[in-house]
mmCIF file of C-alpha atoms in Angstrom:
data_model
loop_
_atom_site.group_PDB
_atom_site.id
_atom_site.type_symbol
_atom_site.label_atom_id
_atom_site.label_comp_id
_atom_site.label_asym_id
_atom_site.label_seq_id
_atom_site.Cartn_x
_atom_site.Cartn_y
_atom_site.Cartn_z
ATOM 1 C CA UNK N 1 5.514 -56.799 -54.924
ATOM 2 C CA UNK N 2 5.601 -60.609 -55.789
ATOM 3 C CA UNK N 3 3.904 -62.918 -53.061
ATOM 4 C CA UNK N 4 5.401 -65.991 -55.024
ATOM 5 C CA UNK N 5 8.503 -66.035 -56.751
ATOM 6 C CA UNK N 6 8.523 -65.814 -60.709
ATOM 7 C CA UNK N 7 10.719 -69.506 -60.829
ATOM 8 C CA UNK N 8 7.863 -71.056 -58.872
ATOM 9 C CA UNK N 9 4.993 -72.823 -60.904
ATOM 10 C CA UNK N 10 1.622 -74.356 -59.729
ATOM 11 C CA UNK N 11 -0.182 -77.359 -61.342
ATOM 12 C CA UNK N 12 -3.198 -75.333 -61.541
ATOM 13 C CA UNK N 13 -4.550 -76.317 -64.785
ATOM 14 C CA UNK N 14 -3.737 -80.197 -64.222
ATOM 15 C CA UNK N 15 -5.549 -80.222 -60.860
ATOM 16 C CA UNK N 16 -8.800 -78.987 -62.548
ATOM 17 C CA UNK N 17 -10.588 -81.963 -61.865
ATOM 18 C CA UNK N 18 -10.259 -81.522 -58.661
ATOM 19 C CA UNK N 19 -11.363 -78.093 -58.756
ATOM 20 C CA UNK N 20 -14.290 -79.525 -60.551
ATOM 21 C CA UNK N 21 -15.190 -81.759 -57.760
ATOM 22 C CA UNK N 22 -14.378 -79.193 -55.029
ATOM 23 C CA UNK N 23 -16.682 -76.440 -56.867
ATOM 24 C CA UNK N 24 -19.757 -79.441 -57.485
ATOM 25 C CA UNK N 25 -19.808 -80.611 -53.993
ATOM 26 C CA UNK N 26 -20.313 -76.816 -53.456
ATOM 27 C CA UNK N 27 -22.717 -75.732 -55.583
ATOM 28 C CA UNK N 28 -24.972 -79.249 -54.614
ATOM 29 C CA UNK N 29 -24.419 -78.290 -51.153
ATOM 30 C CA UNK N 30 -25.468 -74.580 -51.659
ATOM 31 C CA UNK N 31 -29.006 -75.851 -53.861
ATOM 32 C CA UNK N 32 -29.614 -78.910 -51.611
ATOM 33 C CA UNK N 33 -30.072 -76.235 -48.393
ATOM 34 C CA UNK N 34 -32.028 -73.560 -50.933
ATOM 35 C CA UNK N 35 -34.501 -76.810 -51.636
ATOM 36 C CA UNK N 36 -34.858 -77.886 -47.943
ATOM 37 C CA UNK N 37 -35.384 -74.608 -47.055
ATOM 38 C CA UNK N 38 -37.595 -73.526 -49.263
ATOM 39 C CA UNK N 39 -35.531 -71.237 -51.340
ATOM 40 C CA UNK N 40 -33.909 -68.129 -50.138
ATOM 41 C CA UNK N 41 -34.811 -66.749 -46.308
ATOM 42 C CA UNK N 42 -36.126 -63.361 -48.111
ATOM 43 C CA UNK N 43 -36.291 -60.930 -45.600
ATOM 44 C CA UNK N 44 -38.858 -57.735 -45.207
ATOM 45 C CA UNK N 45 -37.930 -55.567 -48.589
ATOM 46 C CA UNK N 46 -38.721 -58.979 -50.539
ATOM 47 C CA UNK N 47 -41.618 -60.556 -48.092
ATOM 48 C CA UNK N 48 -43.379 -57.813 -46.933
ATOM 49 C CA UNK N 49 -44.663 -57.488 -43.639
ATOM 50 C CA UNK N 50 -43.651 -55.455 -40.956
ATOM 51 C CA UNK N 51 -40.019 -55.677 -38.904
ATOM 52 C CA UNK N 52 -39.907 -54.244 -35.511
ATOM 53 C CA UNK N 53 -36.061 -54.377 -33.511
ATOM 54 C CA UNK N 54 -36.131 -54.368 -30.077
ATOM 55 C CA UNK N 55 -33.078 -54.702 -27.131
ATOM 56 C CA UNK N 56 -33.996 -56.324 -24.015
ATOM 57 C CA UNK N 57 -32.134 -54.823 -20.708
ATOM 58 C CA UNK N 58 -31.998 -58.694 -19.400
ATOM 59 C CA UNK N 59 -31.398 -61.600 -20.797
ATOM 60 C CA UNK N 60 -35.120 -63.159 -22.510
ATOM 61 C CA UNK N 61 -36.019 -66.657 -24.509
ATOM 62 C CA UNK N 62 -37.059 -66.268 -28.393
ATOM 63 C CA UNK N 63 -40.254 -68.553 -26.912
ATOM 64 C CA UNK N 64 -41.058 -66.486 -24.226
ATOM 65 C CA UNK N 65 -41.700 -63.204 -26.509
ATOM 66 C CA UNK N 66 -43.323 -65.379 -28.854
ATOM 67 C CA UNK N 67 -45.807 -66.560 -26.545
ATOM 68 C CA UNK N 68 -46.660 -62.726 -25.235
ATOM 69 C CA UNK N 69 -47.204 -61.790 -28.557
ATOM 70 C CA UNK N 70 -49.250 -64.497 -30.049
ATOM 71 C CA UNK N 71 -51.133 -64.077 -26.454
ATOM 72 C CA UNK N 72 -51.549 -60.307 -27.654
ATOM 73 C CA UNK N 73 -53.213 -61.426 -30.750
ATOM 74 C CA UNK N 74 -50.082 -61.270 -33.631
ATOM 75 C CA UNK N 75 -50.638 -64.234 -35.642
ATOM 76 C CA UNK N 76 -47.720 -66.150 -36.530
ATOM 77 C CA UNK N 77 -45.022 -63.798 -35.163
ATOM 78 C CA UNK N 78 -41.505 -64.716 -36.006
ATOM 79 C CA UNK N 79 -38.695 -63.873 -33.762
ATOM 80 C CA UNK N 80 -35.123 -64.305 -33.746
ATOM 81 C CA UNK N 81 -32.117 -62.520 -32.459
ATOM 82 C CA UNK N 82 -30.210 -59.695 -33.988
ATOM 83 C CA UNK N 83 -27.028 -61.547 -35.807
ATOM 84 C CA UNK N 84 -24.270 -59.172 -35.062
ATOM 85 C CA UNK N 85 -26.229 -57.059 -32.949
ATOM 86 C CA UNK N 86 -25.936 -56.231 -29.167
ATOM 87 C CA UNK N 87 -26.261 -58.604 -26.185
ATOM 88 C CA UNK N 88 -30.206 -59.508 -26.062
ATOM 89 C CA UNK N 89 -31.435 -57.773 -29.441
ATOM 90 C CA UNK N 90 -34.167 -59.413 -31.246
ATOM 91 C CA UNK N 91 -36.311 -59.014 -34.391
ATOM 92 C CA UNK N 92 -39.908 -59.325 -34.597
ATOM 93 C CA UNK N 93 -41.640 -60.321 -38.065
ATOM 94 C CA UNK N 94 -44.820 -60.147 -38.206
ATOM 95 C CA UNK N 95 -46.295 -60.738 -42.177
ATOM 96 C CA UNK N 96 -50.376 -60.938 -41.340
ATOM 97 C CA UNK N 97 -51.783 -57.889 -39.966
ATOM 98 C CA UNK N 98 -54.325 -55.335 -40.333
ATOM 99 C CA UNK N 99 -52.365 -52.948 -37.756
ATOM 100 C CA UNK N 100 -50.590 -49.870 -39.046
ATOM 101 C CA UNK N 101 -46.613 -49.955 -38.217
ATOM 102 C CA UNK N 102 -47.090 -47.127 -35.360
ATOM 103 C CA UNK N 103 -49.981 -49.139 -33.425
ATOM 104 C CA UNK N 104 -48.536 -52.762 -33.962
ATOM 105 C CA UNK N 105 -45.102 -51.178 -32.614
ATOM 106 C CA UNK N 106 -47.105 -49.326 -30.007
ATOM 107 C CA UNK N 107 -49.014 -52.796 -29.479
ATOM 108 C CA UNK N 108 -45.981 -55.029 -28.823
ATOM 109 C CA UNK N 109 -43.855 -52.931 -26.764
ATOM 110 C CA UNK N 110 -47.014 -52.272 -24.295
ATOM 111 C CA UNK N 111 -47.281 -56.338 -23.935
ATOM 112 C CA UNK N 112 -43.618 -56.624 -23.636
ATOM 113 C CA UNK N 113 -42.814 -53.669 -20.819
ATOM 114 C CA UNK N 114 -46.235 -55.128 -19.185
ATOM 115 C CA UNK N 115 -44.776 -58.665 -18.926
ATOM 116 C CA UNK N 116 -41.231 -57.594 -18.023
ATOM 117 C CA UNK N 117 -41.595 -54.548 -16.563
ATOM 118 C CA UNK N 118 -40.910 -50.318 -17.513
ATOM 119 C CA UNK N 119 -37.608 -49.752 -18.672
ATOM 120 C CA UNK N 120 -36.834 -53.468 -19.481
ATOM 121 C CA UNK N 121 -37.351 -53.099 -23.587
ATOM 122 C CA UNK N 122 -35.952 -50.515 -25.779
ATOM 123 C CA UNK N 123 -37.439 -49.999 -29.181
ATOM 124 C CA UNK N 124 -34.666 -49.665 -31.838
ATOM 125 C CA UNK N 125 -35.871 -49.905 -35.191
ATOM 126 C CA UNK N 126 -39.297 -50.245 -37.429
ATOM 127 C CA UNK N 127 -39.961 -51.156 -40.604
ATOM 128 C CA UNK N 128 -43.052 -52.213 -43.201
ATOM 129 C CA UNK N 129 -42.924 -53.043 -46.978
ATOM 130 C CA UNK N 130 -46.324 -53.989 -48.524
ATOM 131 C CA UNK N 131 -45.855 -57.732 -50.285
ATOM 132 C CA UNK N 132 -47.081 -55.804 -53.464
ATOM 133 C CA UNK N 133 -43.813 -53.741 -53.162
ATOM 134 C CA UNK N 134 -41.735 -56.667 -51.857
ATOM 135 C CA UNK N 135 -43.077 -59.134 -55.243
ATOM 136 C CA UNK N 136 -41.419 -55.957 -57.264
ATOM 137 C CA UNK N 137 -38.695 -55.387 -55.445
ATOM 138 C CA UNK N 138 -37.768 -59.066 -55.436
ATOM 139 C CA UNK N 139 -38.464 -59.212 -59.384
ATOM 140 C CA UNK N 140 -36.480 -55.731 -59.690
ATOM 141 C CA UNK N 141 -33.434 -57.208 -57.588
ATOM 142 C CA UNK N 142 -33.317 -60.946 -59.779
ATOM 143 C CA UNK N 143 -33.464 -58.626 -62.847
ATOM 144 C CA UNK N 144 -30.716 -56.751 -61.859
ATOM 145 C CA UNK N 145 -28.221 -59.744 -61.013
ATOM 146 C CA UNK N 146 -29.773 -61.026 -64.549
ATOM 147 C CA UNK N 147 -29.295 -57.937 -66.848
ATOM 148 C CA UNK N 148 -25.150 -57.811 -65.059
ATOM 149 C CA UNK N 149 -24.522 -61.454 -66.008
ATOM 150 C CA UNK N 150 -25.701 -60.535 -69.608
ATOM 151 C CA UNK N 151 -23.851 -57.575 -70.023
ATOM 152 C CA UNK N 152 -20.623 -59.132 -68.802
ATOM 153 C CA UNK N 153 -21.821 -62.158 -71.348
ATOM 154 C CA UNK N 154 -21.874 -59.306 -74.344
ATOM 155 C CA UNK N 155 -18.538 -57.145 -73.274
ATOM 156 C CA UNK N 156 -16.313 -60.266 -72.365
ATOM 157 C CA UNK N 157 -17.527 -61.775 -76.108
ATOM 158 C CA UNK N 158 -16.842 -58.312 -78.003
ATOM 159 C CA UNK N 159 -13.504 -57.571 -75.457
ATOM 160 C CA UNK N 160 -12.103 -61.530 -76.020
ATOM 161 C CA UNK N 161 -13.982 -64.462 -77.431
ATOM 162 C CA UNK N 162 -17.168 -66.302 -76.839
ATOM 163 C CA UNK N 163 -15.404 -69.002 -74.992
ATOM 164 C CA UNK N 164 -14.001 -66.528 -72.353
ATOM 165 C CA UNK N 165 -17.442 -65.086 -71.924
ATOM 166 C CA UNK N 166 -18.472 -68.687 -71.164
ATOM 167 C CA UNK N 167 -15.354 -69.097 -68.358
ATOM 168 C CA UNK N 168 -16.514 -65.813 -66.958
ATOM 169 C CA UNK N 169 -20.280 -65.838 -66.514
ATOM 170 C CA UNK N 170 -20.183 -69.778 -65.139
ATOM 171 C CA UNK N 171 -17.664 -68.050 -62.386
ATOM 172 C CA UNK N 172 -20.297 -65.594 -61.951
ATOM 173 C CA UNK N 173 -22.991 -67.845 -61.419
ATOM 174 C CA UNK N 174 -20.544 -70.643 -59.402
ATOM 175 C CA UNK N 175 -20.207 -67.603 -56.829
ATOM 176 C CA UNK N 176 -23.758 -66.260 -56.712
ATOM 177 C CA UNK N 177 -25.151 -69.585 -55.611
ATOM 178 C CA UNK N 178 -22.162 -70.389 -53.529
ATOM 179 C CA UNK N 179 -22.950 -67.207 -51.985
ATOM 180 C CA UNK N 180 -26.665 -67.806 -51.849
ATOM 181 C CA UNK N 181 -26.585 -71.192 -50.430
ATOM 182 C CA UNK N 182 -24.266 -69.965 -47.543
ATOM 183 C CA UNK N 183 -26.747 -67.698 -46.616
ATOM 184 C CA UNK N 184 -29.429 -70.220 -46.814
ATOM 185 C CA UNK N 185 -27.347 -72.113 -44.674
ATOM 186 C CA UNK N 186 -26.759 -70.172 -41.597
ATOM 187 C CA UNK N 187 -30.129 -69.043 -42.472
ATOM 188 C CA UNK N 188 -29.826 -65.226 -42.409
ATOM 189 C CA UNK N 189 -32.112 -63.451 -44.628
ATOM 190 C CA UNK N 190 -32.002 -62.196 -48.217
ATOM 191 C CA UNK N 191 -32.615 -58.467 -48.686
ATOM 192 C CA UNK N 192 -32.153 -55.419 -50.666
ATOM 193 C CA UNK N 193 -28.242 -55.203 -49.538
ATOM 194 C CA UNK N 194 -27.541 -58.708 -50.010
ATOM 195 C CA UNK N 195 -28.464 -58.006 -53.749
ATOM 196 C CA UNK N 196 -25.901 -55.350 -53.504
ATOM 197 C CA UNK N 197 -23.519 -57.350 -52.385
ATOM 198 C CA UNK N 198 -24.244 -60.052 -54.683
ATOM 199 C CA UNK N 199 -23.345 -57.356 -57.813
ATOM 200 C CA UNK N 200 -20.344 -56.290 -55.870
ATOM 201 C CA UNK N 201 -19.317 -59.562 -55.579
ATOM 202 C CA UNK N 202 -19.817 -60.244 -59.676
ATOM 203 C CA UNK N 203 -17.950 -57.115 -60.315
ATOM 204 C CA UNK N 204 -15.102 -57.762 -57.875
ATOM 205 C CA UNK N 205 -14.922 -61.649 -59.509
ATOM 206 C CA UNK N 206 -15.026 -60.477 -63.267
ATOM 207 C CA UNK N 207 -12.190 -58.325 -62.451
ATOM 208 C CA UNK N 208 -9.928 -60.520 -61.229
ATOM 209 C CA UNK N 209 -11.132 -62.842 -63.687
ATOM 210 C CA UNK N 210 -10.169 -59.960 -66.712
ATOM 211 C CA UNK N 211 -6.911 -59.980 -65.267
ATOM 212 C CA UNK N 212 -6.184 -63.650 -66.203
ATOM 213 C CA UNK N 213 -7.729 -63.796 -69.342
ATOM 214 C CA UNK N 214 -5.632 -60.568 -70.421
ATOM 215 C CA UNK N 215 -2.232 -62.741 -69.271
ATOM 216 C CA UNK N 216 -3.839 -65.608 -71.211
ATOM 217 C CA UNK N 217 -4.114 -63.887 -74.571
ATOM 218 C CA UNK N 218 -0.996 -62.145 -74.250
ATOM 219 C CA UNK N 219 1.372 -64.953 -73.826
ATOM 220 C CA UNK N 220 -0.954 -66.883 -76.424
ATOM 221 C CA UNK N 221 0.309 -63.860 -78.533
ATOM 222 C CA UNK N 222 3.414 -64.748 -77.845
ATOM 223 C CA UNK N 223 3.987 -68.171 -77.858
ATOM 224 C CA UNK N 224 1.622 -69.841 -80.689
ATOM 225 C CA UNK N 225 3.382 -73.144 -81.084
ATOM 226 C CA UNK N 226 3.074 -73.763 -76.835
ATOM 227 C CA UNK N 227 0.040 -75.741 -76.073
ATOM 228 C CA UNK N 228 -2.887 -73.727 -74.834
ATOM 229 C CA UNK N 229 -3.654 -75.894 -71.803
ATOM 230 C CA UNK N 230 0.498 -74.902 -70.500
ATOM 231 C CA UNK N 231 -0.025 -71.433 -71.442
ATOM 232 C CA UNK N 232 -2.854 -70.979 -69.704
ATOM 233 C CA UNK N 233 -1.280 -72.578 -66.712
ATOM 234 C CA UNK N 234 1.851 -70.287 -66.818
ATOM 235 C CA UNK N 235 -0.694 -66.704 -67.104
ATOM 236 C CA UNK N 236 -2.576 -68.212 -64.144
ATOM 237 C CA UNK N 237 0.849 -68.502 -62.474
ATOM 238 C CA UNK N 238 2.306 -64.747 -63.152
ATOM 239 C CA UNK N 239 -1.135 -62.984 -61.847
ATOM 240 C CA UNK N 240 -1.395 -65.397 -58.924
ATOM 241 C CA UNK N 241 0.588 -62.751 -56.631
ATOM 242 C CA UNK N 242 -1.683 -60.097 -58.089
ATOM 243 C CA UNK N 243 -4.876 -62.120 -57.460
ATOM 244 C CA UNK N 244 -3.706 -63.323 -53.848
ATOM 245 C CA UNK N 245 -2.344 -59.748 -52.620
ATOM 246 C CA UNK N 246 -5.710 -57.662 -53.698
ATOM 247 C CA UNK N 247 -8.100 -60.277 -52.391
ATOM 248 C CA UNK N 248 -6.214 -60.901 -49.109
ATOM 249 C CA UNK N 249 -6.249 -56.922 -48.919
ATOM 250 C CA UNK N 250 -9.658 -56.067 -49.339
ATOM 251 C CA UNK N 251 -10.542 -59.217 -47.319
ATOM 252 C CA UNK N 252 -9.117 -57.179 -44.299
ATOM 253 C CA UNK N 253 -11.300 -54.548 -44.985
ATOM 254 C CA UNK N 254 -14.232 -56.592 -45.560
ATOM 255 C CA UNK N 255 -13.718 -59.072 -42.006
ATOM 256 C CA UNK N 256 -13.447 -55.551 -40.156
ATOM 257 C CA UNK N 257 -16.968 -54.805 -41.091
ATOM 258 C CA UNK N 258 -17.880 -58.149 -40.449
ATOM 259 C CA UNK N 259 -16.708 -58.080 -37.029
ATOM 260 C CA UNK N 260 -16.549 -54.541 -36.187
ATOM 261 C CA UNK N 261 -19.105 -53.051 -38.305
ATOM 262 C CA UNK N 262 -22.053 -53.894 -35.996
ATOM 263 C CA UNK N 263 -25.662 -56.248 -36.880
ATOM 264 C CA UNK N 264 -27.142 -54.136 -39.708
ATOM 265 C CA UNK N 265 -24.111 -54.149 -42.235
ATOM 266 C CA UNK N 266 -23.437 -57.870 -40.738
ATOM 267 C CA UNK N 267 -25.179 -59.405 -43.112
ATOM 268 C CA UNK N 268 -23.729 -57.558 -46.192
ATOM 269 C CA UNK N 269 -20.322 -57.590 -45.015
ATOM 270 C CA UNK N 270 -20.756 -61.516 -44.363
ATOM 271 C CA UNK N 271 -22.367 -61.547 -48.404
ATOM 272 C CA UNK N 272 -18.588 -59.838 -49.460
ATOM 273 C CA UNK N 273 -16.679 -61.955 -46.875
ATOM 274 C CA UNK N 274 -18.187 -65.367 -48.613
ATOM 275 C CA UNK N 275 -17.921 -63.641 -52.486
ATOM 276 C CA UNK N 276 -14.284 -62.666 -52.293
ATOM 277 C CA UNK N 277 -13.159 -65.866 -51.286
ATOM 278 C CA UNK N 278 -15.799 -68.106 -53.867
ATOM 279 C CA UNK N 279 -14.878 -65.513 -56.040
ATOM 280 C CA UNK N 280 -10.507 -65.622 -55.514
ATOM 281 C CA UNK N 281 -10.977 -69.817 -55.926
ATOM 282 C CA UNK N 282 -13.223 -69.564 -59.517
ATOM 283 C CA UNK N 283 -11.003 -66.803 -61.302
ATOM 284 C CA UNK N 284 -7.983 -69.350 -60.768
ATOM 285 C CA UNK N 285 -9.584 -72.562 -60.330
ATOM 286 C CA UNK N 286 -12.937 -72.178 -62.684
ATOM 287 C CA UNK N 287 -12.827 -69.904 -65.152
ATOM 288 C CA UNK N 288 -9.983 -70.508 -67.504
ATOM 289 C CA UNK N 289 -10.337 -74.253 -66.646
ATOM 290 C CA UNK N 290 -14.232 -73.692 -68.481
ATOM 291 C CA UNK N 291 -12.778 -71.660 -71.218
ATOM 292 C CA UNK N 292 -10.221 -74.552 -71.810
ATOM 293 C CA UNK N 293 -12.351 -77.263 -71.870
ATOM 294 C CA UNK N 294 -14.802 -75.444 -74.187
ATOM 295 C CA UNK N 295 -11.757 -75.206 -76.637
ATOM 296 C CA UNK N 296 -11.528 -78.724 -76.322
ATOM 297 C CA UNK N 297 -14.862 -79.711 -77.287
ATOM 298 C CA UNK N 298 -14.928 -76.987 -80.088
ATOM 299 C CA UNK N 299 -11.103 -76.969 -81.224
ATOM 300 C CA UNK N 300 -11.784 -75.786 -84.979
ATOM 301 C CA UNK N 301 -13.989 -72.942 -83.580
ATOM 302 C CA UNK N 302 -12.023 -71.787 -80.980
ATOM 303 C CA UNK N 303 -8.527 -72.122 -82.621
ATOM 304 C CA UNK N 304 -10.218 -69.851 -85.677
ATOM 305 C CA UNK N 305 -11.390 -66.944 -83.624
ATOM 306 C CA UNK N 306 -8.049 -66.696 -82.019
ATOM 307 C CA UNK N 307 -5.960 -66.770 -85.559
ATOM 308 C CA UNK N 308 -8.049 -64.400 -86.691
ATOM 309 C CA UNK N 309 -7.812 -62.176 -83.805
ATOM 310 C CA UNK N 310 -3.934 -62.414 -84.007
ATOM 311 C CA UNK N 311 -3.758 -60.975 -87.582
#
């Protein structure tokens, strides 16, 4: 099935610069709300602290629970609602205590049902993570996202060239903080699953990214005496149907658990919903624009390693 017919043919690779704009006006928004906020919103598995979930039957103020608590004694209590939960579900954070999980959970739901009466709160869910196992989680999680980027460095330089690997891992890391900084954004928080997603999203981008540098080096194949920059253009153009139709498919998918999927896969289907599309727009608008302008500010190098290869 072809989404756009074979005769039709985008400017993609003469537009770059505004893709270059588009994707800096990004990436400055995404770091500019990481740096006012502080860096990422980490959540429990990264923090530490203890999480307790709790549904109210009636509708309740995030103030108003704060206040009973920090009456109770919590210090510094942080509460929010559920994002994608039910109708009045909130979270509790609580990072400074000396209270075990099963008497601080004990402890707030007593001065909750006292204030607003027996049967008004449900407890739904309790957590703790020490912050010496949150510091190595967090250090764990950065080293993952670190050790895929390198690996997809080394394959992509042994499967292509050097200057592909270069197209691909700036893609990569154009849709990790694009992804990042939407989070910091709406200000959800960063946790064990949103790393997850993050490497899902990586492996989901280099492989649509593959797809276009295998067109690229096949037509190069083909036609040596074409320019590179209208080559490049043209293999961008044949997989665009490709690229559009599996994205827009698995974006269906995705939006369902978004939507339907209920608030604790929210987050991480929210993580995938913002990847696939940063990562759609940098396979056709990023990363063979990089690779092309690294061959044009290394033209003996680059022109070499592909002669060679063709032999």
């Amino acid at each position: 099935m072809e989404f756009i017919k074979p005769d039709v043919s985008y400017d993609i690779i003469g537009k770059r610069t505004y893709a270059y704009i588009v994707s800096l006006v990004l990436i400055v928004i995404s770091i500019g709300s990481l740096v006012l906020h502080g860096g990422p919103n980490y959540g429990i598995d990264f923090a530490g602290g203890s999480l307790i979930q709790v549904q109210f039957s009636e509708e309740v103020t995030l103030s108003e629970i704060k206040d009973i608590l920090t009456t109770a004694g919590l210090k510094d209590p942080v509460v929010q609602s559920f994002t994608g939960g039910e109708k009045n579900e909130y979270i509790i954070r609580v990072v400074e205590t000396d209270l075990d999980v099963a008497t601080l959970s004990e402890m707030v739901m007593e001065n909750l049902t006292d204030h607003f009466g027996e049967g008004s709160v449900e407890l739904r869910r309790v957590e703790m993570v020490g912050p010496r196992v949150g510091e190595d989680l967090k250090r764990k999680g950065l080293l993952a996202v670190v050790l895929a980027v390198v690996g997809i460095l080394i394959y992509v330089s042994v499967r292509f060239e050097f200057r592909y690997a270069l197209g691909a891992v700036a893609a990569l890391v154009h849709d990790s903080i694009i992804t990042l900084g939407a989070f910091s954004i709406m200000n959800y928080e960063v946790s064990l699953p949103i790393i997850a997603a993050i490497l899902t999203v990586i492996g989901y981008s280099i492989n649509d990214t593959i797809v276009v540098f295998d067109r690229i080096r096949e037509n190069l194949r083909k036609a040596r005496k074409e320019p590179e920059e209208e080559v490049m253009n043209r293999s961008i153009n044949e997989t665009l149907s490709r690229t559009i139709i599996t994205s827009g498919v698995t974006l269906l998918a995705v939006l369902a658990l978004l939507f339907l999927g209920g608030g604790v896969i929210h987050d991480f289907a929210f993580a995938l919903t913002v990847g696939i599309l940063v990562g759609t727009y940098s396979s056709i608008y990023v990363a063979s624009p990089v690779v092309l302008a690294w061959s044009k500010l290394f033209p003996h190098k680059g022109s070499a390693h592909r002669r060679k290869r063709r032999r």
